[in-house]
CSV table of C-alpha atoms in Angstrom, one decimal:
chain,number,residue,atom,x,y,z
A,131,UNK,CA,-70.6,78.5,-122.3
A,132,UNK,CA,-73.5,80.4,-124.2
A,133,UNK,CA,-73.7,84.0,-123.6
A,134,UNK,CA,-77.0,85.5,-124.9
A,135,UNK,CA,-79.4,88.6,-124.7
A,136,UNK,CA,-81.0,91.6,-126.8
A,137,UNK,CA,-78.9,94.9,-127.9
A,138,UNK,CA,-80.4,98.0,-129.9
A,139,UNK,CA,-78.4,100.6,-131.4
A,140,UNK,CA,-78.4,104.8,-130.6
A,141,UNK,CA,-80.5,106.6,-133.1
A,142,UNK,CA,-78.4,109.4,-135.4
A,143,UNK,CA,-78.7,111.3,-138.3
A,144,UNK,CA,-77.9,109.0,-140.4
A,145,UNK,CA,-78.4,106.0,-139.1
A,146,UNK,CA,-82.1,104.7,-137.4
A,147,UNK,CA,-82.3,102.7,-134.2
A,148,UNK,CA,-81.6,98.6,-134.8
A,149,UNK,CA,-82.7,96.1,-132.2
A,150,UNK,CA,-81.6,92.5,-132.4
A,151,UNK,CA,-80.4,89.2,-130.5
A,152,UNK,CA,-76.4,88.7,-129.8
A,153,UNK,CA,-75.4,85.3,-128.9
A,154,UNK,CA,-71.7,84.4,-128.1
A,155,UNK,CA,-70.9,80.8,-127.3
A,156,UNK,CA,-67.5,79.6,-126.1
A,157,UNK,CA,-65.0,77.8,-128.3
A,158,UNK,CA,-62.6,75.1,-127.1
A,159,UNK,CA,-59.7,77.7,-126.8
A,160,UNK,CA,-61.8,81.6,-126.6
A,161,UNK,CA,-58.5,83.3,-127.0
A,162,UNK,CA,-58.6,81.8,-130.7
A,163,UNK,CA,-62.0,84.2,-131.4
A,164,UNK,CA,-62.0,87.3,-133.6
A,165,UNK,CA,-63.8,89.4,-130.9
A,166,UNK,CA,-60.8,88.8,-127.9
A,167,UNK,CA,-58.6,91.0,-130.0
A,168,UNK,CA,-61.2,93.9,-130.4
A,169,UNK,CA,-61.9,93.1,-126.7
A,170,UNK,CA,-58.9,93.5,-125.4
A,171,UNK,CA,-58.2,96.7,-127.5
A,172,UNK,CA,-61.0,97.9,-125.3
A,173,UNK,CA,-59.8,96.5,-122.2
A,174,UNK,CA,-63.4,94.5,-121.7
A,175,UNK,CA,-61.8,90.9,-122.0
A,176,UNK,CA,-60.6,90.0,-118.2
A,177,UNK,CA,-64.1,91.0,-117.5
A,178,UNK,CA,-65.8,88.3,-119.2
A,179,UNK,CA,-67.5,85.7,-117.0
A,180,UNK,CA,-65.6,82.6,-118.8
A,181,UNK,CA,-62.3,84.2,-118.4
A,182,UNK,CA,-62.9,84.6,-114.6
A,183,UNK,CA,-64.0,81.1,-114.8
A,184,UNK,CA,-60.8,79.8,-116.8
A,185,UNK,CA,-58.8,81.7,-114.1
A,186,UNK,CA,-60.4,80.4,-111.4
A,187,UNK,CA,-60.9,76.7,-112.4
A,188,UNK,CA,-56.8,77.1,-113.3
A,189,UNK,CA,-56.3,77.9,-109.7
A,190,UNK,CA,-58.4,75.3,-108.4
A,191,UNK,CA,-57.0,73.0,-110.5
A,192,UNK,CA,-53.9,73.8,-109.2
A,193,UNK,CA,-54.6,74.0,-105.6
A,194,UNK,CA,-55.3,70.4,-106.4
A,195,UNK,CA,-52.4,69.4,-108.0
A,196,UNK,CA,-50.2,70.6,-105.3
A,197,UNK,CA,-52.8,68.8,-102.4
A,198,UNK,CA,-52.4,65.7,-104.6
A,199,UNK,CA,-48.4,65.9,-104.7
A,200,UNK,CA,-48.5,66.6,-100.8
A,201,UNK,CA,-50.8,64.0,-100.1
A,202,UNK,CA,-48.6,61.1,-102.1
A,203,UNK,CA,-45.5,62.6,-100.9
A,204,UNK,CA,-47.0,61.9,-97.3
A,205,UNK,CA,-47.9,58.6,-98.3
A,206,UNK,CA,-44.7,58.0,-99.6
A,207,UNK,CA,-42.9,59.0,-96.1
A,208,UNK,CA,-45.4,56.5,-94.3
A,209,UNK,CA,-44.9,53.5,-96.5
A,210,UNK,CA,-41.2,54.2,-96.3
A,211,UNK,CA,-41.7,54.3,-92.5
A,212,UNK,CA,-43.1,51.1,-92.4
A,213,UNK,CA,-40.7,49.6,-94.8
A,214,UNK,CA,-38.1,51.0,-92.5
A,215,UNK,CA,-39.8,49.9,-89.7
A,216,UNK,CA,-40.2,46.5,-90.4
A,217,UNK,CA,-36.9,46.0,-91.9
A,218,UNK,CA,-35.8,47.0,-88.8
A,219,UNK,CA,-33.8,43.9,-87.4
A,220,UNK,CA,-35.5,42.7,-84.2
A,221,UNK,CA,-33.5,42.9,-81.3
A,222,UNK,CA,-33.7,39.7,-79.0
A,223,UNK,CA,-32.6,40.1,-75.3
A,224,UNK,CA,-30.4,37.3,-74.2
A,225,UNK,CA,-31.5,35.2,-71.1
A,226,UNK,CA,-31.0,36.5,-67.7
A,227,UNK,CA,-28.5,33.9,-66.7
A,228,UNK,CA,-28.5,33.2,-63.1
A,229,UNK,CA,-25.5,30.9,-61.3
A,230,UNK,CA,-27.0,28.8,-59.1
A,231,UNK,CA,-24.1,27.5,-56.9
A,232,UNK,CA,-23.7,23.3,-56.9
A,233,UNK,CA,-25.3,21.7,-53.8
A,234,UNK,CA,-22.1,20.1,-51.7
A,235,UNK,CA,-23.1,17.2,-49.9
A,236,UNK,CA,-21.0,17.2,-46.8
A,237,UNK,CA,-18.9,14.6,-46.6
A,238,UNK,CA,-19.3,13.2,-42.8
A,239,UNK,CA,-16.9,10.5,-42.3
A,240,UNK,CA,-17.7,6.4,-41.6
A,241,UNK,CA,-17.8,6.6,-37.9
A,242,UNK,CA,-16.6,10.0,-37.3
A,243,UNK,CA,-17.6,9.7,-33.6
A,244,UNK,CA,-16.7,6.5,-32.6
A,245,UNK,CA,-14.5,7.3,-29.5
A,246,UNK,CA,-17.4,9.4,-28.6
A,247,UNK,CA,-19.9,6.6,-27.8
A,248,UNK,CA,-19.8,3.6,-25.4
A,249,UNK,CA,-18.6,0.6,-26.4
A,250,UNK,CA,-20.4,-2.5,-24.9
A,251,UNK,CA,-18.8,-6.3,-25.9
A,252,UNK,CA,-21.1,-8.6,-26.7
A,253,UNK,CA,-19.2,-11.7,-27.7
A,254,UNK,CA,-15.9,-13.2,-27.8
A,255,UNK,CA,-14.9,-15.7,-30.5
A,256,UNK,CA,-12.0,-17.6,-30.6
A,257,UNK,CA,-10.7,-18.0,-34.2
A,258,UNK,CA,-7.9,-19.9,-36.0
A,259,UNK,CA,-7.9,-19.7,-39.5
A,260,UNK,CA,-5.9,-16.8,-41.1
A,261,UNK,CA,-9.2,-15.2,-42.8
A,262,UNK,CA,-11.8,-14.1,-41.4
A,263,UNK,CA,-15.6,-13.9,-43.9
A,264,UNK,CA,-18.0,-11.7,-42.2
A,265,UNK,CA,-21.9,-11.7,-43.7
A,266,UNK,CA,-24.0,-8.5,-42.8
A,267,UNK,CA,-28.1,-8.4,-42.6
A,268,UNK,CA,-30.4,-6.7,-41.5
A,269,UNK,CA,-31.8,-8.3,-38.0
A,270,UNK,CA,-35.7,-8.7,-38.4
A,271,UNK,CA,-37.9,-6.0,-40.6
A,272,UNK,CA,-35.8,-3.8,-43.4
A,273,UNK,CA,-35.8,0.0,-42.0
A,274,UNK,CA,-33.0,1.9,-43.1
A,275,UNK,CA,-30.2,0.8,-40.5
A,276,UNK,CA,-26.8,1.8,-42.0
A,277,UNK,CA,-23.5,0.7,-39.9
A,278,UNK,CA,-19.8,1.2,-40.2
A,279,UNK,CA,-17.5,-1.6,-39.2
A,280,UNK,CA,-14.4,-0.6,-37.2
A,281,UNK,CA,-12.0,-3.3,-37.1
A,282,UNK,CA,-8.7,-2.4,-34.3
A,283,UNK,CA,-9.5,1.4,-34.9
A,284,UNK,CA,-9.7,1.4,-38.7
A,285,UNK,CA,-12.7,1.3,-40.9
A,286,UNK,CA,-13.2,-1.8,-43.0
A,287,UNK,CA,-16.8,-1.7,-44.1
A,288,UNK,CA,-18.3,2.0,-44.6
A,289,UNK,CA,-21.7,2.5,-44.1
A,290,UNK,CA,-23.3,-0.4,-44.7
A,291,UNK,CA,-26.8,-0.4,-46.1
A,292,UNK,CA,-28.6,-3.3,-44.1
A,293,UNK,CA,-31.2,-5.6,-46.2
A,294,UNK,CA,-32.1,-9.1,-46.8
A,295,UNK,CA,-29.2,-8.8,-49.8
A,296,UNK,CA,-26.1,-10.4,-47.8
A,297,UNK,CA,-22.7,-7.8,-47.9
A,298,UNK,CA,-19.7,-9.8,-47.3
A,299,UNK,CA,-16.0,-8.9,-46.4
A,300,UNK,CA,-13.3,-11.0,-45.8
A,301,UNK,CA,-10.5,-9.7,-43.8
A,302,UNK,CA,-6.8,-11.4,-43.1
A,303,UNK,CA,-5.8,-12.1,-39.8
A,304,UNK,CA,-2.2,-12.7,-40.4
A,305,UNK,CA,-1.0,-9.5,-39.0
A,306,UNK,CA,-4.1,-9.4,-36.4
A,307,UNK,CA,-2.2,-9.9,-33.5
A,308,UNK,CA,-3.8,-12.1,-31.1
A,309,UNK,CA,-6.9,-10.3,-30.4
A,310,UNK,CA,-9.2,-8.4,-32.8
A,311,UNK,CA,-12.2,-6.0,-32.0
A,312,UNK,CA,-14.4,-5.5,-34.8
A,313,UNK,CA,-17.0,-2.7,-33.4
A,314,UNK,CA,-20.8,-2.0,-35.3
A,315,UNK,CA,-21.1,1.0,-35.3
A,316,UNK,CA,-24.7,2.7,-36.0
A,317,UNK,CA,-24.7,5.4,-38.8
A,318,UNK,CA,-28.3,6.2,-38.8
A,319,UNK,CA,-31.0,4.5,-36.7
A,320,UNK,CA,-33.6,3.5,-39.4
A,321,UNK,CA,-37.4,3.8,-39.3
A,322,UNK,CA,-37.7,1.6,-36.1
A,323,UNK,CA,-34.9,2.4,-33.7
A,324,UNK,CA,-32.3,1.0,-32.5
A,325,UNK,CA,-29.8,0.1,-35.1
A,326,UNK,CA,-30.1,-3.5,-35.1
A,327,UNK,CA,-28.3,-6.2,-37.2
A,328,UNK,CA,-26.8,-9.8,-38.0
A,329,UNK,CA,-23.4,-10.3,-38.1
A,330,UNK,CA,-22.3,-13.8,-39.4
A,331,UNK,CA,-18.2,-15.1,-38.9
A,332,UNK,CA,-17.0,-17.9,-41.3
A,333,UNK,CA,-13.4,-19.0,-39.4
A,334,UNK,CA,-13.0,-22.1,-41.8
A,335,UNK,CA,-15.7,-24.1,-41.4
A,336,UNK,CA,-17.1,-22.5,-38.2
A,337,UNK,CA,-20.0,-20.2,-38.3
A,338,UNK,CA,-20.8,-18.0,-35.6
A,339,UNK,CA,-24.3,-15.7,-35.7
A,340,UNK,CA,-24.1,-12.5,-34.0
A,341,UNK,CA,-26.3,-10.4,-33.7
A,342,UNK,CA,-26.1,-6.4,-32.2
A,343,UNK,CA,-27.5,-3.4,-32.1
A,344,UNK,CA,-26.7,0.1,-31.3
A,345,UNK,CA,-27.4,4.1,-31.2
A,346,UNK,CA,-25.9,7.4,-31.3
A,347,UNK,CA,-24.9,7.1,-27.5
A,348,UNK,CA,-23.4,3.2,-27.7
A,349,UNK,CA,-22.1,0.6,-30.2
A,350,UNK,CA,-21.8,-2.8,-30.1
A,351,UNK,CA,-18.3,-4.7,-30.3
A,352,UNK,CA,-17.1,-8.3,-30.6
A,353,UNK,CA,-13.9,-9.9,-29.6
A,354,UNK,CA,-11.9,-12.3,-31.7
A,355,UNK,CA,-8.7,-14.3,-30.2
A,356,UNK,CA,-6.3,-15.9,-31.5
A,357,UNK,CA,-6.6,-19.7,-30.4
A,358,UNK,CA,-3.5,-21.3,-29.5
């Protein structure tokens, strides 16, 4: 900083009027120049313009100083957030397990209703051997006929599926008695109702064909006896 401007002097006895130029430039540290003393003596320094200046570039300077530290100490606090934030562990919430009860078939018994329903006999067979072999088919077109065979009140062939496939049995007649009653009995009707079928009897080497049918009202029964 330059300071710079004319001066002139008070005329006295002894002494005539002088004029001149003063010119006053700043050092690097102004406190170090010979006139600050004699200024301050007279009390003028804190009214020079550069010392205002110093003052008030010291407070700016400052005032910056402390925005800067508040500023990077904010920035601080929000990186440490986020640090925090996403070393967080993550939190996963467990599947909604749900118990879905077990779907019980019911268990319906091989002709549960078989006292229930007519019976009608169809044939009578006299037998001798003391086996009996019975074949089961389906009698014509394959439709989804299912039978039970009931053989002197007991069941001896569960729900049958009948096909083309032959399902055989063979059954001892040794403690048959005389007579025997085997009765087809129709678990489900099929596509084409009524329960129809073909029952084949091998008594040695006699074959008999048989062949029945029956719905949810009636059955079909044969008679075997004993032949003496």
């Amino acid at each position: 900083m330059i300071l710079s401007g004319p001066f002139s002097t008070n005329r006295t006895k002894e002494y005539s009027v002088l004029t001149g130029n003063v010119l006053v430039q700043r050092k690097n540290d102004f406190k170090q120049s010979a006139l600050i003393p004699h200024l301050e003596e007279l009390g003028l320094a804190k009214n020079l313009s550069f010392v205002e200046e110093e003052k008030t570039a010291t407070l700016v300077a400052l005032e910056k100083e402390k925005i800067e530290v508040i500023k990077t100490a904010k920035e601080k606090k929000e990186i440490t957030s986020t640090i925090s934030s996403n070393n967080k562990p993550s939190v996963k919430t467990a599947p909604l397990k749900i118990d879905v009860p077990p779907v019980i078939t019911p268990n319906i018994t091989p002709a549960a209703d078989v006292s229930k329903r007519k019976i009608e006999t169809i044939q009578s067979v006299n037998f001798t051997s003391d086996s009996l072999e019975l074949t089961l088919y389906d009698n014509g077109e394959v439709d989804g006929d299912t039978v039970s065979v009931v053989m002197n009140g007991n069941v001896i062939m569960p729900k049958v599926g009948l096909s083309t496939n032959a399902v055989r049995k063979k059954i001892s007649t040794l403690n048959a008695g005389d007579s025997i009653q085997l009765i087809m009995y129709a678990e489900t009707l099929g596509s084409l109702p009524p329960n129809t079928g073909l029952l084949i009897v091998y008594d040695g080497t006699e074959r008999y064909e048989i062949r029945f049918s029956g719905d949810m009202q009636k059955s079909s029964a044969i008679v075997f006896r004993r032949k003496k």
